[in-house]
Short mmCIF file of C-alpha atoms in Angstrom, two decimals:
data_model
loop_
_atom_site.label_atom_id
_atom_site.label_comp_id
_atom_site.label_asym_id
_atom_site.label_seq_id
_atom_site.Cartn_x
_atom_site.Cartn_y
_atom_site.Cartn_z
CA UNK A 1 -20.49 -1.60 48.45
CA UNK A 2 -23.93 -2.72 47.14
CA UNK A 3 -22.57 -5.16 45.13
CA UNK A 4 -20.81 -6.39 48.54
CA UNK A 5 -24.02 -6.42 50.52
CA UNK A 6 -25.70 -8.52 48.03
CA UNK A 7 -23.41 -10.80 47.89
CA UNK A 8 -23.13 -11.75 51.86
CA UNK A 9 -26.85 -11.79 52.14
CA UNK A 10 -26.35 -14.67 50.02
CA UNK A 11 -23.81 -16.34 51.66
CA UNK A 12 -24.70 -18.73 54.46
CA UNK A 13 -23.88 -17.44 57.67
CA UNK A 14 -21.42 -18.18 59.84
CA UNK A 15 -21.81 -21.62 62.07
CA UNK A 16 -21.89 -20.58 65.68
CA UNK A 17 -19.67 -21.03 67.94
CA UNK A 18 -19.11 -24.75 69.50
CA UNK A 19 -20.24 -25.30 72.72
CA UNK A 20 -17.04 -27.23 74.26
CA UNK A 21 -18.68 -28.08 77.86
CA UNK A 22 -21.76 -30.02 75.52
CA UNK A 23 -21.68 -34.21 76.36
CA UNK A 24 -23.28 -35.03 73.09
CA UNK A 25 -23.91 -32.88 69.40
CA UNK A 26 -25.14 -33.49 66.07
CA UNK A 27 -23.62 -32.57 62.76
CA UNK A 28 -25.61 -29.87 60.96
CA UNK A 29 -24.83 -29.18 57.71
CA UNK A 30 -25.79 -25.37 55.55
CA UNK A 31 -24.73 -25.17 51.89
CA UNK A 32 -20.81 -26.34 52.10
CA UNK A 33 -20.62 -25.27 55.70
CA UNK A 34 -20.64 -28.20 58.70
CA UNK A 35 -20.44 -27.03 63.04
CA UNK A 36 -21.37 -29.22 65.79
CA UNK A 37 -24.52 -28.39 67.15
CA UNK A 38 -24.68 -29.25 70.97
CA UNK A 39 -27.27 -30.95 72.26
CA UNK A 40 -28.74 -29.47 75.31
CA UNK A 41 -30.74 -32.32 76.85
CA UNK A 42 -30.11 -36.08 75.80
CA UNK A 43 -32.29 -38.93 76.35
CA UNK A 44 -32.48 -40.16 79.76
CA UNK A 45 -31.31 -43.83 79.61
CA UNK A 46 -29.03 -45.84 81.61
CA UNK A 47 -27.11 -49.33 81.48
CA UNK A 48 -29.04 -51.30 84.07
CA UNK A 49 -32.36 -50.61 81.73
CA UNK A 50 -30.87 -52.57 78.77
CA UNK A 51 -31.87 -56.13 79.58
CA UNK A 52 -30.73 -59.77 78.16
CA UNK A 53 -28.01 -58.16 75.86
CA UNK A 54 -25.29 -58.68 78.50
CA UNK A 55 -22.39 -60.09 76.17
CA UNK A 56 -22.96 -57.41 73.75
CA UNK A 57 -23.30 -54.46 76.60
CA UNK A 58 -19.67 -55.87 78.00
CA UNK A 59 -17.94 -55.89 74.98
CA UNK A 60 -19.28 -52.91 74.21
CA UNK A 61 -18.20 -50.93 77.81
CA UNK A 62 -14.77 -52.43 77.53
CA UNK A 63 -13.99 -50.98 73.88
CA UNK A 64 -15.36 -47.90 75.38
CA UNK A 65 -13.61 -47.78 78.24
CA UNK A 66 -10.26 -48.92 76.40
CA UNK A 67 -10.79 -45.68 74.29
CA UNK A 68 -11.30 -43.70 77.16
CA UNK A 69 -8.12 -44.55 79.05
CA UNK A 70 -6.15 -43.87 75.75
CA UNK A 71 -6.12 -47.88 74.94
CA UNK A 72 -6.03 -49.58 71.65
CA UNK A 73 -9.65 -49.35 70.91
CA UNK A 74 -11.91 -50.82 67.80
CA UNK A 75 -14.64 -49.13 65.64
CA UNK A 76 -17.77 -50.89 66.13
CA UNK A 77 -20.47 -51.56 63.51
CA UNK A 78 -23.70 -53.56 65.44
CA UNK A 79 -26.25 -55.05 63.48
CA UNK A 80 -29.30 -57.07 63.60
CA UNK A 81 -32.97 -57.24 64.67
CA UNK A 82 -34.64 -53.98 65.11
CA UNK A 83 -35.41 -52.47 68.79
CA UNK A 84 -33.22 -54.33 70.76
CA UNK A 85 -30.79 -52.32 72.14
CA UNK A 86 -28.25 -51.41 69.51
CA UNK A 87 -28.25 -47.35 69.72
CA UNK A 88 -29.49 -47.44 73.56
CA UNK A 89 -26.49 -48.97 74.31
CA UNK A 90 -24.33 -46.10 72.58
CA UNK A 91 -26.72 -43.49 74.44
CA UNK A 92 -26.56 -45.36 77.85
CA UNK A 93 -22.57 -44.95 77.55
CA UNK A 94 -22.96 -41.41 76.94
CA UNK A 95 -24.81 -41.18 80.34
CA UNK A 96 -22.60 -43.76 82.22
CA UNK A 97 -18.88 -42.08 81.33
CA UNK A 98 -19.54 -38.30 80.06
CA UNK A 99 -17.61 -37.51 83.53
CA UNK A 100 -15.25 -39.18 82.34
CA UNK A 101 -14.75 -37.07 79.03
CA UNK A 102 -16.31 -39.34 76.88
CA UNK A 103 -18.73 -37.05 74.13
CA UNK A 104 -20.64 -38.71 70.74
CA UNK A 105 -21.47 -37.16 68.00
CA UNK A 106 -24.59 -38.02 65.83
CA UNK A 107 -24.20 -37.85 62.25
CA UNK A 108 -26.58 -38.63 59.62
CA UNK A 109 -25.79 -41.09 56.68
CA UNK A 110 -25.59 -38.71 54.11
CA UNK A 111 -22.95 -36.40 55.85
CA UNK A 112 -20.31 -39.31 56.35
CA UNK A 113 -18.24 -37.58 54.13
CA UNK A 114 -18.08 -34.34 56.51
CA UNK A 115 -15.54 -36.64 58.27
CA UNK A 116 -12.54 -35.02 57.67
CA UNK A 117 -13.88 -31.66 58.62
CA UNK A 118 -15.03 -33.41 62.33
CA UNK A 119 -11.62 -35.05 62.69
CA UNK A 120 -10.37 -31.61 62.15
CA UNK A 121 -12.29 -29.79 64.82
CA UNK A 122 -11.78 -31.64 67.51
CA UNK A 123 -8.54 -32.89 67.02
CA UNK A 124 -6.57 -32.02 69.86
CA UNK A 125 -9.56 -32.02 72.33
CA UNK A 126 -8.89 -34.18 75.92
CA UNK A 127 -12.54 -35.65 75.34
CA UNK A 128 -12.68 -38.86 73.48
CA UNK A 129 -15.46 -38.69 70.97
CA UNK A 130 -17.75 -41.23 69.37
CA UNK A 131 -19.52 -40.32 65.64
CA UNK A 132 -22.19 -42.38 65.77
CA UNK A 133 -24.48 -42.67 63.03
CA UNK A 134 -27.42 -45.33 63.76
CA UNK A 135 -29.63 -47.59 60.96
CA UNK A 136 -26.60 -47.29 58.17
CA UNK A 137 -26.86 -48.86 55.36
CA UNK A 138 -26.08 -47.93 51.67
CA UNK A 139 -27.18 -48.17 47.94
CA UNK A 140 -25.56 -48.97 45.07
CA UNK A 141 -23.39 -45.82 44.03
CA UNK A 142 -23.84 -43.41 47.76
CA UNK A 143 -20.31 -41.20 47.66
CA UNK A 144 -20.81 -41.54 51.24
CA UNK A 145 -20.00 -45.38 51.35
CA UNK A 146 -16.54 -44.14 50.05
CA UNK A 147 -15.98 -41.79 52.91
CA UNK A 148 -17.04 -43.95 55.15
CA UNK A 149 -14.44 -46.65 53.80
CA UNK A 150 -11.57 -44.13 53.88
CA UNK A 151 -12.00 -42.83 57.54
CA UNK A 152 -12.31 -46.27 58.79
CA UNK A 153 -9.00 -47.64 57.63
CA UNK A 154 -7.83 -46.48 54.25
CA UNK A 155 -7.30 -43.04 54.38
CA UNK A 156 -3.31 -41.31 54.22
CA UNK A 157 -4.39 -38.78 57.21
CA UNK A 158 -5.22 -40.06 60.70
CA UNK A 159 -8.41 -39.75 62.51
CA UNK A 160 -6.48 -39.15 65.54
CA UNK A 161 -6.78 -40.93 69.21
CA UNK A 162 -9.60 -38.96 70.92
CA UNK A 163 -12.46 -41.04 67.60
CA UNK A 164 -14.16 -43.67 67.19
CA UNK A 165 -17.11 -44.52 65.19
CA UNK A 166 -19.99 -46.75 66.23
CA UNK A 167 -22.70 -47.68 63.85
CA UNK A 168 -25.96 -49.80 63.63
CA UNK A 169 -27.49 -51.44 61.24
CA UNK A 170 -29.90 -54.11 59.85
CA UNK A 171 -27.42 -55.19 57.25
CA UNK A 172 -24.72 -57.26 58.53
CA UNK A 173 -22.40 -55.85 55.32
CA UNK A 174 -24.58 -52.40 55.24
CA UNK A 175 -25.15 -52.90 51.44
CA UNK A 176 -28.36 -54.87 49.64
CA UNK A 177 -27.19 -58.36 48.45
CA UNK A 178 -28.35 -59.91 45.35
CA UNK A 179 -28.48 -63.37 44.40
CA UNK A 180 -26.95 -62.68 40.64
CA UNK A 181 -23.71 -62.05 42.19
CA UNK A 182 -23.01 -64.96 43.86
CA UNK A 183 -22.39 -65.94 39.88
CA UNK A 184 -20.04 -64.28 39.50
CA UNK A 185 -17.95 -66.40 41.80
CA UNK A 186 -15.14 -68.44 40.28
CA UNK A 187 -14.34 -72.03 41.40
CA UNK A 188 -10.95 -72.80 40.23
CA UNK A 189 -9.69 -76.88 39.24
CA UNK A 190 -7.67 -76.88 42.32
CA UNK A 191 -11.06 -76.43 44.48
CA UNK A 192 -9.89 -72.44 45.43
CA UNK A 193 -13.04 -70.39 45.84
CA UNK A 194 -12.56 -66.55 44.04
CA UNK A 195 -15.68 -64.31 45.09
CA UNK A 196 -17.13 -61.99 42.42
CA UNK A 197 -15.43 -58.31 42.54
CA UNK A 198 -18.52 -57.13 43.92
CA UNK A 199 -19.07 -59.40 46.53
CA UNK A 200 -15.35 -58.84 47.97
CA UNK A 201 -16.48 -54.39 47.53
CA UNK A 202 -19.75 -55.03 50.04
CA UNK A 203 -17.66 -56.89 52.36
CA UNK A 204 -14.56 -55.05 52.46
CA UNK A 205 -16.88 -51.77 54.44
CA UNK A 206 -17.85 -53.95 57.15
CA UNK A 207 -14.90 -55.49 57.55
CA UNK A 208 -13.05 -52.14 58.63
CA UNK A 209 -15.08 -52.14 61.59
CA UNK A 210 -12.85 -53.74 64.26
CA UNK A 211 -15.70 -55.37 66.38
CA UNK A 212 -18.88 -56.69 65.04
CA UNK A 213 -21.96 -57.26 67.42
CA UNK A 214 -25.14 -59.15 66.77
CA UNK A 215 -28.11 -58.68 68.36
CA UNK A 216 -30.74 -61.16 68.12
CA UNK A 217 -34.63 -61.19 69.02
CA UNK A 218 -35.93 -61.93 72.21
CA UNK A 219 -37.41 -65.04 73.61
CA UNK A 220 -40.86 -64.58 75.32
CA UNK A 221 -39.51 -64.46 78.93
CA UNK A 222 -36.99 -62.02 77.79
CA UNK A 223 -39.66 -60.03 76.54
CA UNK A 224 -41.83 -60.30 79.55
CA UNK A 225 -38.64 -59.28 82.11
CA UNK A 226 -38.57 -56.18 80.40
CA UNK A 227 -42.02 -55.15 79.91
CA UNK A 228 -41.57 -55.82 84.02
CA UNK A 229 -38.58 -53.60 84.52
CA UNK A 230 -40.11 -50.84 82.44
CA UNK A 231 -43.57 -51.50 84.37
CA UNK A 232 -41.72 -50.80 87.56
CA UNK A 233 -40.34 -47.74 86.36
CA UNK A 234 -43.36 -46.23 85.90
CA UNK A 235 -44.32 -46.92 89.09
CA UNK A 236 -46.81 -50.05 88.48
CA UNK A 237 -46.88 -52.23 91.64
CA UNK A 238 -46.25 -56.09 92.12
CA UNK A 239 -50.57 -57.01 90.99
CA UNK A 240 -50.21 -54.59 88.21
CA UNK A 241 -47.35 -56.36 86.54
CA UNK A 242 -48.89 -59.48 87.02
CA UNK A 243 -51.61 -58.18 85.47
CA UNK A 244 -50.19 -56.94 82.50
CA UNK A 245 -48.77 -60.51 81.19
CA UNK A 246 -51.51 -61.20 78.79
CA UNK A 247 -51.96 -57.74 77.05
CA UNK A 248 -48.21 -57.47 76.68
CA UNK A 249 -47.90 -60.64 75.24
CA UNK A 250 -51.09 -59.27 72.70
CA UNK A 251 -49.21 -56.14 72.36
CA UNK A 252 -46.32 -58.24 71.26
CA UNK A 253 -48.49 -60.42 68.39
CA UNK A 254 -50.36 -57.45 67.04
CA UNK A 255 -46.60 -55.95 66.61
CA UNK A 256 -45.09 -59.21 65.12
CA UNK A 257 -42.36 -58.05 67.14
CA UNK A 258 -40.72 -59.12 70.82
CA UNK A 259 -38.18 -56.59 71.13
CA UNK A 260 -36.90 -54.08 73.96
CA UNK A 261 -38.82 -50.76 72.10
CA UNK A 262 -41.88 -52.97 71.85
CA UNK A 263 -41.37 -53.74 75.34
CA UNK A 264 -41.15 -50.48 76.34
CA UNK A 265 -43.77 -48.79 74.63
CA UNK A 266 -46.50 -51.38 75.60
CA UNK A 267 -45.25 -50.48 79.60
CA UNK A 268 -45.80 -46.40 78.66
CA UNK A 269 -49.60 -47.37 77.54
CA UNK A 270 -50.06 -49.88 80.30
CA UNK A 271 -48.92 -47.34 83.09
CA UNK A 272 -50.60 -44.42 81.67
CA UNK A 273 -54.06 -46.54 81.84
CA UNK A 274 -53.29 -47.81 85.30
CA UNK A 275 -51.47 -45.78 87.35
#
């Protein structure tokens, strides 16, 4: 019996329970043991906030809602400049159609190949789930690039109808690039182009993803209408957004970046100062 005892203090213990009424979780992870830990509280954010990314937001709503109503429905891998929009949009879903059973599920890189075991718990569930796993991108030799591969399209067993995964990124083929292999290309007499084994690997991971969306900085008057909307919801009146052209514009140099987040923070410091 001792030798019992020692042995389950040892073991991890147990995951709890899953909490089934939960809109949104996150995939923990303890030794070889994975549960979906619900999220009690998620970010308040909501469509109408995300500004001068309309094409991607209605491509985006209509895959989602195509999965929802048990439609043919694409994985979606967006990419492109940083802070503007990409995982808001996945979070603003969330908040727009959890009545309507959608749930996501956050999951971090270096998990991807806990997969299978999600697929497995919630298979069967009415909800239609999302994994999404934001700012992917891989190294040379990550296992997890190969589980990723296999649940996207690949793999002998099925994810099932009720998940999808959505991903961000930087990288539009979520792997580094080098110039060296674009040697080992082959150009044939007859003019046919053969890419280098390793280019065609990079590409053939973000090619699984059914729907590809770019997001691109913002001009300056992009910018500026949403430092306004996000000046508004803080409660900053007509002369105080007015007022608060130049410094956002500053705030926007000194960041070397016009994006939404930039946006957004510079309208947090403005209001706290002024209202």
């Amino acid at each position: 019996m001792g030798v019992l005892a020692q042995l389950e203090a040892w073991l991890p213990p147990a995951p709890p329970a899953i909490d089934w009424a939960a809109h949104a979780y996150r995939w923990q992870r303890r030794g070889a043991r994975g549960w979906l830990d619900a999220v009690r509280q998620t970010a308040p954010i909501h469509l109408g906030d995300l500004q001068h990314v309309d094409r991607q937001k209605a491509i985006l709503e209509r895959n989602t809602l195509a999965f929802l109503r048990g439609k043919p429905a694409n994985n979606v891998l967006m990419t492109g400049a940083r802070g503007t929009g990409k995982s808001s949009l996945v979070r603003a879903l969330l908040d727009a159609h959890a009545g309507e059973g959608l749930r996501l599920i956050e999951i971090d890189k270096s998990d991807l190949g806990d997969l299978g075991q999600i697929v497995e718990l919630i298979r069967g569930r009415a909800e239609r789930y999302i994994v999404f796993c934001d700012d992917l991108s891989f190294e040379e030799g990550e296992a997890s690039y190969k589980a990723l591969k296999s649940a996207l399209d690949g793999s002998v067993s099925s994810p099932g109808d009720n998940l999808l995964i959505y991903a961000t990124s930087n990288r539009r083929h979520l792997m580094p690039e080098y110039m060296h292999e674009n040697l080992d290309a082959q150009h044939q007499p007859d003019g046919e182009i053969h890419p280098g084994e390793t280019v065609e690997e990079k590409i053939s991971l973000s090619e699984r993803f059914g729907l590809w969306l770019s997001f691109y900085p913002f001009a300056q008057d992009d910018y500026l209408d949403i430092v306004r909307h996000w000046l508004a919801f803080h409660g900053c009146d007509t002369d105080q957004i007015h007022d608060a052209r130049t410094e956002a514009l500053q705030w926007a140099l000194e960041r070397g970046s016009r994006s939404g987040r930039v946006a957004r923070q510079f309208a947090r410091d403005w209001a706290a100062r002024h209202v």
